[in-house]
Short mmCIF file of C-alpha atoms in Angstrom, two decimals:
data_model
loop_
_atom_site.label_atom_id
_atom_site.label_comp_id
_atom_site.label_asym_id
_atom_site.label_seq_id
_atom_site.Cartn_x
_atom_site.Cartn_y
_atom_site.Cartn_z
CA UNK P 17 34.61 4.07 31.31
CA UNK P 18 32.18 3.69 34.21
CA UNK P 19 29.53 2.46 31.78
CA UNK P 20 31.86 0.04 29.98
CA UNK P 21 34.07 -1.99 32.37
CA UNK P 22 37.63 -2.56 31.26
CA UNK P 23 37.06 -6.33 31.53
CA UNK P 24 34.20 -6.16 29.03
CA UNK P 25 36.28 -4.08 26.65
CA UNK P 26 38.77 -6.94 26.31
CA UNK P 27 36.10 -9.58 25.65
CA UNK P 28 33.67 -8.12 23.13
CA UNK P 29 33.81 -5.20 20.69
CA UNK P 30 32.66 -2.00 22.40
CA UNK P 31 32.76 1.62 21.32
CA UNK P 32 35.92 2.11 23.40
CA UNK P 33 37.83 0.43 20.57
CA UNK P 34 37.11 3.51 18.48
CA UNK P 35 38.99 5.63 21.03
CA UNK P 36 41.97 3.41 21.87
CA UNK P 37 44.44 6.25 21.38
CA UNK P 38 42.87 8.00 24.36
CA UNK P 39 43.43 5.04 26.67
CA UNK P 40 47.23 4.94 26.66
CA UNK P 41 47.41 5.39 30.44
CA UNK P 42 45.33 2.27 31.05
CA UNK P 43 46.57 -1.29 31.33
CA UNK P 44 45.49 -2.61 27.95
CA UNK P 45 45.81 -6.33 27.23
CA UNK P 46 46.80 -6.18 23.59
CA UNK P 47 46.72 -9.93 22.85
CA UNK P 48 43.01 -9.87 23.75
CA UNK P 49 42.32 -6.59 21.97
CA UNK P 50 43.96 -7.72 18.74
CA UNK P 51 41.41 -10.52 18.52
CA UNK P 52 38.73 -7.83 18.21
CA UNK P 53 40.09 -6.38 14.94
CA UNK P 54 38.08 -6.57 11.76
CA UNK P 55 39.45 -8.88 9.04
CA UNK P 56 41.02 -5.78 7.46
CA UNK P 57 42.98 -5.02 10.63
CA UNK P 58 41.10 -1.95 11.82
CA UNK P 59 39.60 -1.13 15.20
CA UNK P 60 36.06 0.10 14.53
CA UNK P 61 37.11 1.71 11.23
CA UNK P 62 39.24 4.26 13.13
CA UNK P 63 42.64 5.08 11.58
CA UNK P 64 43.64 6.88 14.79
CA UNK P 65 42.84 3.92 17.06
CA UNK P 66 44.47 1.51 14.62
CA UNK P 67 47.59 3.70 14.38
CA UNK P 68 47.87 3.63 18.16
CA UNK P 69 47.66 -0.17 18.02
CA UNK P 70 50.53 -0.20 15.49
CA UNK P 71 52.63 1.95 17.81
CA UNK P 72 51.96 -0.35 20.75
CA UNK P 73 52.10 -3.76 19.06
CA UNK P 74 53.62 -3.45 15.57
CA UNK P 75 50.76 -5.70 14.43
CA UNK P 76 51.04 -6.43 10.70
CA UNK P 77 47.30 -6.40 10.03
CA UNK P 78 46.96 -2.99 11.64
CA UNK P 79 49.94 -1.70 9.70
CA UNK P 80 48.56 -3.04 6.42
CA UNK P 81 45.29 -1.19 7.06
CA UNK P 82 47.09 2.08 7.83
CA UNK P 83 49.28 1.80 4.72
CA UNK P 84 46.21 1.13 2.58
CA UNK P 85 44.33 4.14 3.96
CA UNK P 86 47.30 6.51 3.64
CA UNK P 87 47.92 5.44 0.04
CA UNK P 88 44.24 5.73 -0.85
CA UNK P 89 43.98 9.25 0.54
CA UNK P 90 47.28 10.58 -0.80
CA UNK P 91 49.19 10.70 2.46
CA UNK P 92 46.29 11.55 4.75
CA UNK P 93 43.59 9.65 6.57
CA UNK P 94 39.91 10.35 7.21
CA UNK P 95 38.29 10.19 10.62
CA UNK P 96 36.68 6.85 9.80
CA UNK P 97 37.23 4.34 7.02
CA UNK P 98 35.50 2.45 5.58
CA UNK P 99 31.99 3.82 5.92
CA UNK P 100 30.60 1.77 3.05
CA UNK P 101 27.50 0.53 4.89
CA UNK P 102 26.58 3.90 6.37
CA UNK P 103 27.20 5.81 3.14
CA UNK P 104 25.08 3.45 1.06
CA UNK P 105 22.17 3.32 3.48
CA UNK P 106 21.99 7.07 4.01
CA UNK P 107 22.44 7.85 0.31
CA UNK P 108 19.46 5.60 -0.53
CA UNK P 109 17.43 7.18 2.26
CA UNK P 110 18.21 10.70 1.04
CA UNK P 111 17.27 9.89 -2.55
CA UNK P 112 13.98 8.39 -1.41
CA UNK P 113 13.10 11.31 0.84
CA UNK P 114 13.95 13.78 -1.91
CA UNK P 115 11.54 11.95 -4.23
CA UNK P 116 14.09 11.08 -6.93
CA UNK P 117 14.95 7.46 -6.10
CA UNK P 118 13.19 6.20 -9.26
CA UNK P 119 16.05 7.63 -11.35
CA UNK P 120 18.61 5.48 -9.51
CA UNK P 121 16.99 2.04 -9.33
CA UNK P 122 20.10 0.05 -10.47
CA UNK P 123 22.41 2.04 -8.19
CA UNK P 124 20.07 1.60 -5.23
CA UNK P 125 19.90 -2.15 -5.84
CA UNK P 126 23.70 -2.34 -5.93
CA UNK P 127 23.92 -0.38 -2.68
CA UNK P 128 21.41 -2.56 -0.87
CA UNK P 129 22.88 -5.78 -2.26
CA UNK P 130 26.18 -4.69 -0.70
CA UNK P 131 24.53 -3.97 2.66
CA UNK P 132 22.66 -7.28 2.60
CA UNK P 133 25.84 -9.18 1.76
CA UNK P 134 27.49 -8.00 4.97
CA UNK P 135 24.42 -8.16 7.22
CA UNK P 136 24.76 -10.22 10.40
CA UNK P 137 22.42 -11.39 13.13
CA UNK P 138 24.04 -8.77 15.36
CA UNK P 139 23.01 -5.96 13.02
CA UNK P 140 25.22 -3.48 11.23
CA UNK P 141 27.83 -0.77 11.66
CA UNK P 142 29.07 2.03 9.42
CA UNK P 143 31.84 -0.15 8.02
CA UNK P 144 31.55 -3.75 6.83
CA UNK P 145 32.75 -6.81 8.73
CA UNK P 146 32.60 -5.15 12.13
CA UNK P 147 31.67 -7.26 15.15
CA UNK P 148 30.57 -4.06 16.84
CA UNK P 149 27.11 -2.94 15.74
CA UNK P 150 24.86 -0.05 16.69
CA UNK P 151 21.18 0.75 16.44
CA UNK P 152 21.33 3.60 13.90
CA UNK P 153 22.77 1.64 10.96
CA UNK P 154 20.88 -1.48 12.04
CA UNK P 155 17.52 0.31 12.08
CA UNK P 156 18.12 2.01 8.75
CA UNK P 157 19.24 -1.29 7.26
CA UNK P 158 16.17 -3.19 8.46
CA UNK P 159 13.85 -0.51 7.11
CA UNK P 160 15.43 -0.06 3.68
CA UNK P 161 16.15 -3.74 3.05
CA UNK P 162 12.61 -4.70 3.98
CA UNK P 163 11.09 -1.90 1.88
CA UNK P 164 13.00 -3.24 -1.12
CA UNK P 165 11.92 -6.85 -0.72
CA UNK P 166 14.95 -8.39 1.00
CA UNK P 167 14.32 -11.22 3.45
CA UNK P 168 15.49 -9.51 6.62
CA UNK P 169 14.72 -10.27 10.25
CA UNK P 170 14.37 -7.44 12.79
CA UNK P 171 15.65 -9.65 15.63
CA UNK P 172 19.04 -7.93 15.52
CA UNK P 173 17.38 -5.07 17.41
CA UNK P 174 17.19 -7.29 20.51
CA UNK P 175 20.95 -6.75 20.88
CA UNK P 176 20.26 -3.11 21.74
CA UNK P 177 17.44 -3.71 24.21
CA UNK P 178 18.01 -3.54 27.94
CA UNK P 179 14.89 -3.96 30.01
CA UNK P 180 12.17 -1.81 28.49
CA UNK P 181 14.61 0.54 26.74
CA UNK P 182 16.71 0.54 23.60
CA UNK P 183 20.19 2.03 23.43
CA UNK P 184 22.37 2.97 20.48
CA UNK P 185 25.18 0.70 21.70
CA UNK P 186 26.50 -0.84 24.90
CA UNK P 187 27.77 1.89 27.21
CA UNK P 188 25.85 4.72 25.58
CA UNK P 189 25.18 7.36 28.22
CA UNK P 190 22.94 9.83 26.39
CA UNK P 191 20.55 8.73 23.68
CA UNK P 192 20.49 10.99 20.64
CA UNK P 193 17.12 11.61 18.96
CA UNK P 194 18.39 10.73 15.49
CA UNK P 195 19.14 7.01 16.04
CA UNK P 196 15.92 6.56 18.02
CA UNK P 197 14.03 8.26 15.19
CA UNK P 198 15.47 5.71 12.77
CA UNK P 199 14.42 2.98 15.20
CA UNK P 200 10.90 4.41 15.04
CA UNK P 201 11.01 4.45 11.24
CA UNK P 202 12.15 0.81 11.23
CA UNK P 203 9.20 -0.12 13.43
CA UNK P 204 6.84 1.13 10.70
CA UNK P 205 7.64 -1.94 8.55
CA UNK P 206 6.30 -4.24 11.24
CA UNK P 207 4.96 -7.65 10.22
CA UNK P 208 2.38 -9.52 12.33
CA UNK P 209 3.86 -11.20 15.40
CA UNK P 210 7.16 -9.28 15.42
CA UNK P 211 7.34 -8.46 19.12
CA UNK P 212 10.73 -6.75 18.95
CA UNK P 213 9.41 -4.16 16.47
CA UNK P 214 6.29 -3.62 18.56
CA UNK P 215 8.51 -2.91 21.56
CA UNK P 216 10.77 -0.69 19.47
CA UNK P 217 7.80 1.32 18.24
CA UNK P 218 6.42 1.87 21.73
CA UNK P 219 9.78 2.90 23.20
CA UNK P 220 10.81 5.16 20.32
CA UNK P 221 7.39 6.82 20.17
CA UNK P 222 7.45 7.65 23.89
CA UNK P 223 11.08 8.78 23.73
CA UNK P 224 10.52 11.12 20.79
CA UNK P 225 7.26 12.49 22.17
CA UNK P 226 9.03 13.40 25.40
CA UNK P 227 11.88 15.09 23.51
CA UNK P 228 9.37 16.93 21.34
CA UNK P 229 7.51 18.26 24.37
CA UNK P 230 10.79 19.42 25.92
CA UNK P 231 11.97 20.97 22.63
CA UNK P 232 15.06 18.77 22.63
CA UNK P 233 15.01 17.70 18.99
CA UNK P 234 18.11 19.07 17.33
CA UNK P 235 17.82 17.35 13.93
CA UNK P 236 16.04 19.72 11.58
CA UNK P 237 14.23 16.94 9.65
CA UNK P 238 13.13 14.99 12.70
CA UNK P 239 9.55 14.07 13.60
CA UNK P 240 7.94 14.85 10.28
CA UNK P 241 4.28 13.96 9.91
CA UNK P 242 4.30 15.20 6.31
CA UNK P 243 3.01 12.10 4.54
CA UNK P 244 1.68 13.68 1.33
CA UNK P 245 4.20 16.54 1.18
CA UNK P 246 7.21 14.65 2.54
CA UNK P 247 9.34 15.10 -0.58
CA UNK P 248 8.63 18.83 -0.69
CA UNK P 249 9.27 19.19 3.05
CA UNK P 250 12.58 17.35 2.76
CA UNK P 251 13.68 19.33 -0.30
CA UNK P 252 13.13 22.55 1.63
CA UNK P 253 15.07 21.25 4.64
CA UNK P 254 17.78 19.22 2.91
CA UNK P 255 21.24 20.65 3.50
CA UNK P 256 24.15 20.07 1.16
CA UNK P 257 26.47 21.44 3.84
CA UNK P 258 25.67 19.02 6.67
CA UNK P 259 28.74 18.31 8.78
CA UNK P 260 29.15 14.95 10.47
CA UNK P 261 30.85 14.75 13.85
CA UNK P 262 33.44 12.11 14.68
CA UNK P 263 36.91 12.76 16.04
CA UNK P 264 36.90 15.64 13.60
CA UNK P 265 34.28 17.41 11.50
CA UNK P 266 33.74 15.96 8.03
CA UNK P 267 31.36 15.96 5.09
CA UNK P 268 29.99 13.00 3.15
CA UNK P 269 29.26 13.93 -0.49
CA UNK P 270 27.58 10.57 -1.14
CA UNK P 271 24.86 11.68 1.28
CA UNK P 272 24.76 15.48 1.06
CA UNK P 273 25.51 17.19 -2.23
CA UNK P 274 24.19 19.92 -4.49
CA UNK P 275 23.38 17.57 -7.37
CA UNK P 276 20.79 15.66 -5.33
CA UNK P 277 19.07 18.87 -4.30
CA UNK P 278 19.09 20.43 -7.77
CA UNK P 279 17.66 17.27 -9.34
CA UNK P 280 14.97 17.08 -6.65
CA UNK P 281 13.88 20.69 -7.23
CA UNK P 282 13.76 20.30 -11.01
CA UNK P 283 11.83 17.05 -10.78
CA UNK P 284 9.40 18.37 -8.18
CA UNK P 285 8.53 21.44 -10.22
CA UNK P 286 8.18 19.35 -13.39
CA UNK P 287 5.81 16.94 -11.64
CA UNK P 288 3.89 19.84 -10.12
CA UNK P 289 3.38 21.46 -13.53
CA UNK P 290 2.07 18.14 -14.87
CA UNK P 291 -0.28 17.80 -11.90
CA UNK P 292 -1.64 21.31 -12.40
CA UNK P 293 -2.48 20.54 -16.03
CA UNK P 294 -4.18 17.33 -14.97
CA UNK P 295 -6.15 19.19 -12.33
CA UNK P 296 -7.39 21.65 -14.95
CA UNK P 297 -8.59 18.71 -17.05
CA UNK P 298 -10.16 17.14 -13.98
CA UNK P 299 -12.07 20.36 -13.29
CA UNK P 300 -13.36 20.34 -16.87
CA UNK P 301 -14.36 16.69 -16.56
CA UNK P 302 -16.23 17.56 -13.36
CA UNK P 303 -18.18 20.28 -15.16
CA UNK P 304 -18.91 18.11 -18.20
CA UNK P 305 -20.07 15.18 -16.05
CA UNK P 306 -22.65 17.36 -14.30
CA UNK P 307 -22.12 15.49 -11.06
CA UNK P 308 -25.15 15.88 -8.85
CA UNK P 309 -24.32 13.45 -6.10
CA UNK P 310 -23.08 15.77 -3.39
CA UNK P 311 -19.42 15.79 -4.45
CA UNK P 312 -18.09 19.33 -4.25
CA UNK P 313 -15.16 20.69 -6.24
CA UNK P 314 -13.23 20.99 -2.96
CA UNK P 315 -13.68 17.26 -2.35
CA UNK P 316 -12.60 16.59 -5.91
CA UNK P 317 -9.43 18.61 -5.30
CA UNK P 318 -8.73 16.60 -2.15
CA UNK P 319 -9.13 13.34 -4.06
CA UNK P 320 -6.73 14.54 -6.75
CA UNK P 321 -4.25 15.81 -4.15
CA UNK P 322 -4.13 12.41 -2.44
CA UNK P 323 -3.67 10.67 -5.78
CA UNK P 324 -0.92 12.99 -7.04
CA UNK P 325 0.93 13.02 -3.71
CA UNK P 326 0.97 9.22 -3.69
CA UNK P 327 1.48 8.44 -7.39
CA UNK P 328 3.39 11.50 -8.51
CA UNK P 329 5.39 10.30 -11.52
CA UNK P 330 4.42 12.21 -14.71
CA UNK P 331 3.94 9.02 -16.74
CA UNK P 332 1.28 7.70 -14.31
CA UNK P 333 -1.37 10.26 -15.19
CA UNK P 334 -3.95 7.62 -16.07
CA UNK P 335 -3.59 5.95 -12.69
CA UNK P 336 -4.17 9.25 -10.90
CA UNK P 337 -7.32 9.83 -12.95
CA UNK P 338 -8.61 6.34 -12.17
CA UNK P 339 -7.82 6.86 -8.47
CA UNK P 340 -9.87 10.08 -8.36
CA UNK P 341 -12.84 8.63 -10.22
CA UNK P 342 -12.90 5.49 -8.10
CA UNK P 343 -12.76 7.66 -4.97
CA UNK P 344 -15.76 9.63 -6.24
CA UNK P 345 -17.74 6.45 -6.86
CA UNK P 346 -16.77 4.99 -3.49
CA UNK P 347 -17.72 8.17 -1.62
CA UNK P 348 -21.10 8.48 -3.33
CA UNK P 349 -21.98 4.83 -2.85
CA UNK P 350 -20.89 4.68 0.78
CA UNK P 351 -22.54 7.95 1.82
CA UNK P 352 -25.80 7.56 -0.11
CA UNK P 353 -25.98 3.75 0.07
CA UNK P 354 -26.89 3.35 -3.59
CA UNK P 355 -27.08 -0.28 -4.75
CA UNK P 356 -25.73 0.20 -8.29
CA UNK P 357 -25.49 -3.50 -9.10
CA UNK P 358 -29.20 -3.97 -8.35
CA UNK P 359 -30.17 -0.88 -10.36
CA UNK P 360 -28.06 -1.95 -13.32
CA UNK P 361 -29.51 -5.49 -13.34
CA UNK P 362 -33.06 -4.13 -13.12
CA UNK P 363 -32.55 -1.60 -15.90
CA UNK P 364 -33.14 1.43 -13.69
CA UNK P 365 -31.63 4.70 -14.96
CA UNK P 366 -31.99 6.83 -11.86
CA UNK P 367 -28.22 6.92 -11.29
CA UNK P 368 -27.09 6.35 -14.86
CA UNK P 369 -24.48 9.13 -14.69
CA UNK P 370 -22.84 7.44 -11.76
CA UNK P 371 -22.91 4.09 -13.53
CA UNK P 372 -21.19 5.74 -16.51
CA UNK P 373 -18.42 7.07 -14.26
CA UNK P 374 -18.02 3.65 -12.69
CA UNK P 375 -17.56 1.95 -16.05
CA UNK P 376 -15.17 4.69 -17.20
CA UNK P 377 -13.10 3.99 -14.11
CA UNK P 378 -13.12 0.23 -14.69
CA UNK P 379 -12.08 0.80 -18.30
CA UNK P 380 -9.20 3.05 -17.23
CA UNK P 381 -8.03 0.63 -14.54
CA UNK P 382 -8.14 -2.21 -17.03
CA UNK P 383 -6.08 -0.23 -19.54
CA UNK P 384 -3.39 0.75 -17.04
CA UNK P 385 -3.15 -2.75 -15.60
CA UNK P 386 -2.69 -4.12 -19.12
CA UNK P 387 0.15 -1.66 -19.73
CA UNK P 388 1.96 -2.23 -16.42
CA UNK P 389 1.53 -5.97 -15.78
CA UNK P 390 0.31 -7.30 -19.13
CA UNK P 391 -2.84 -8.72 -17.61
CA UNK P 392 -6.57 -8.16 -18.21
CA UNK P 393 -8.19 -7.53 -14.82
CA UNK P 394 -11.65 -6.43 -16.00
CA UNK P 395 -13.33 -9.59 -14.67
CA UNK P 396 -11.74 -9.04 -11.26
CA UNK P 397 -12.90 -5.42 -11.19
CA UNK P 398 -16.46 -6.26 -12.19
CA UNK P 399 -16.62 -9.05 -9.62
CA UNK P 400 -15.41 -6.64 -6.95
CA UNK P 401 -18.07 -4.07 -7.82
CA UNK P 402 -20.92 -6.58 -8.02
CA UNK P 403 -19.97 -8.12 -4.68
CA UNK P 404 -20.36 -4.83 -2.82
CA UNK P 405 -23.36 -4.66 -0.50
CA UNK P 406 -23.94 -0.96 0.08
CA UNK P 407 -27.15 -1.51 2.00
CA UNK P 408 -25.42 -3.38 4.80
CA UNK P 409 -24.54 -1.33 7.84
CA UNK P 410 -20.82 -0.71 8.05
CA UNK P 411 -18.97 -1.17 11.31
CA UNK P 412 -17.30 2.20 11.79
CA UNK P 413 -16.12 1.33 15.29
CA UNK P 414 -13.42 -1.18 14.39
CA UNK P 415 -11.06 -1.61 17.25
CA UNK P 416 -7.65 -0.01 17.02
CA UNK P 417 -5.81 -3.30 17.47
CA UNK P 418 -7.79 -4.95 14.68
CA UNK P 419 -6.90 -2.13 12.31
CA UNK P 420 -3.25 -2.34 13.36
CA UNK P 421 -3.11 -6.08 12.71
CA UNK P 422 -4.70 -5.67 9.30
CA UNK P 423 -2.22 -2.94 8.39
CA UNK P 424 0.69 -5.12 9.54
CA UNK P 425 -0.60 -7.92 7.33
CA UNK P 426 -0.97 -5.53 4.40
CA UNK P 427 2.62 -4.32 4.87
CA UNK P 428 3.84 -7.91 4.86
CA UNK P 429 1.86 -8.78 1.73
CA UNK P 430 3.19 -5.71 -0.06
CA UNK P 431 6.85 -6.01 0.90
CA UNK P 432 7.38 -9.76 0.68
CA UNK P 433 7.82 -11.60 -2.59
CA UNK P 434 4.77 -13.65 -3.54
CA UNK P 435 3.70 -16.07 -6.27
CA UNK P 436 0.25 -14.59 -6.87
CA UNK P 437 1.28 -12.76 -10.03
CA UNK P 438 0.53 -9.29 -8.66
CA UNK P 439 3.29 -6.83 -9.52
CA UNK P 440 5.20 -4.95 -6.85
CA UNK P 441 3.94 -1.61 -8.20
CA UNK P 442 0.30 -2.65 -7.83
CA UNK P 443 0.87 -3.86 -4.28
CA UNK P 444 2.64 -0.62 -3.40
CA UNK P 445 -0.37 1.31 -4.71
CA UNK P 446 -2.66 -0.63 -2.38
CA UNK P 447 -0.45 0.38 0.55
CA UNK P 448 -0.43 4.02 -0.52
CA UNK P 449 -4.23 4.05 -0.69
CA UNK P 450 -4.36 2.73 2.87
CA UNK P 451 -1.90 5.39 4.01
CA UNK P 452 -4.12 8.16 2.63
CA UNK P 453 -6.96 6.98 4.88
CA UNK P 454 -4.62 7.33 7.85
CA UNK P 455 -3.66 10.78 6.64
CA UNK P 456 -7.25 12.01 6.33
CA UNK P 457 -8.11 10.61 9.75
CA UNK P 458 -5.12 12.25 11.44
CA UNK P 459 -5.09 15.80 10.08
CA UNK P 460 -7.64 18.54 10.56
CA UNK P 461 -9.33 19.99 7.47
CA UNK P 462 -7.49 23.30 7.82
CA UNK P 463 -4.11 21.56 7.84
CA UNK P 464 -5.01 19.44 4.83
CA UNK P 465 -6.03 22.59 2.93
CA UNK P 466 -2.57 24.05 3.60
CA UNK P 467 -0.93 20.86 2.33
CA UNK P 468 -3.02 20.94 -0.85
CA UNK P 469 -2.03 24.52 -1.61
CA UNK P 470 1.64 23.97 -0.87
CA UNK P 471 2.05 20.70 -2.74
CA UNK P 472 -0.06 21.37 -5.83
CA UNK P 473 0.32 25.09 -6.40
CA UNK P 474 3.45 26.51 -4.69
CA UNK P 475 6.67 25.87 -6.65
CA UNK P 476 9.90 24.90 -4.90
CA UNK P 477 12.47 27.65 -5.35
#
């Protein structure tokens, strides 16, 4: 109560509305409070608070809401209802993090269409049509809607900013790591010039780093840097028995259930078996190609690991193969500064094996592009190769801010709809390639080796 003055409580929706039944000894101005109901008659989706309002005011809208809830739940009432926004957002997030979202594309679209329909400039709350919003649902909504191509502004986050800090909602006394983690995740879909997301990223990063150093992170899946093995990491830490805390303890089967986990395990092991067979073929190709350009089998395994961790679906085998071969060509050309276009034009055969691999890769990329987008891109690929100047010194000291701006622009190009004819899948692949460069720059070789072993060769039990 000290953090939320009673005067404010009667003017704008605050979290105190959720706990009205605990304020019976206070002088409540019900005519003002009743103006803060949702269109369905509830106070912050709380049957208990709304029941207290019925007892005090006999308000018909409140009573209609209580009757509806009691009938729907066969004489009982849950802690909160509805939770349609929260349930949809977190269900989509869980399916994505378990690596099985591709099986539920229509359902995910329906969920996010529903969230987008009820989105407001103030943000979002667990239940639709609430004037009260908080940072957890708002952050998750911004992130997921933007990742799926919806035109969404992050400016709603300014409602939760006070000075240099962000808070879950007005009057919050102790910030939980989980909402701030979702704020940090939302900041990762930053477009150029979005100051509010830049501020959110800086605050959430510092907040979480401090909690990490003090060992004050209670959420078991929090602060994961597992880019390539994220699905595996989440499968191993996903709990079907998570209990949510409100006025009582409750479970949400739309978010945590055994079926999600079982599907994720089966799919992961199926994909892993496919990847192991592909790796065996890749090893044979390596031997048959007699590569003598300084590419070791360990490097080849790393290239395949990055490809399979990024494009893991069994049916995309050809794309993984093209990724690995193009990575081989790029590495050889950049490290040895071989001008293939000049050699090819002049009829030199000194690096003919490498030229063969390059054309195999172009052929594969052309074939897969034809299948996925119905477009012949061979001219584009050849132009890209011939335009490379491998003799020019590369600037390896690009400034951090320049890289950040370029990544922000790439994220925007990938996530926003465009009229350039490039499919969403192809744009997503570009972004995944960029992410693997970040991954290799961040992790030590020893840690990467552990990831390779775990992801490619250790089954999920």
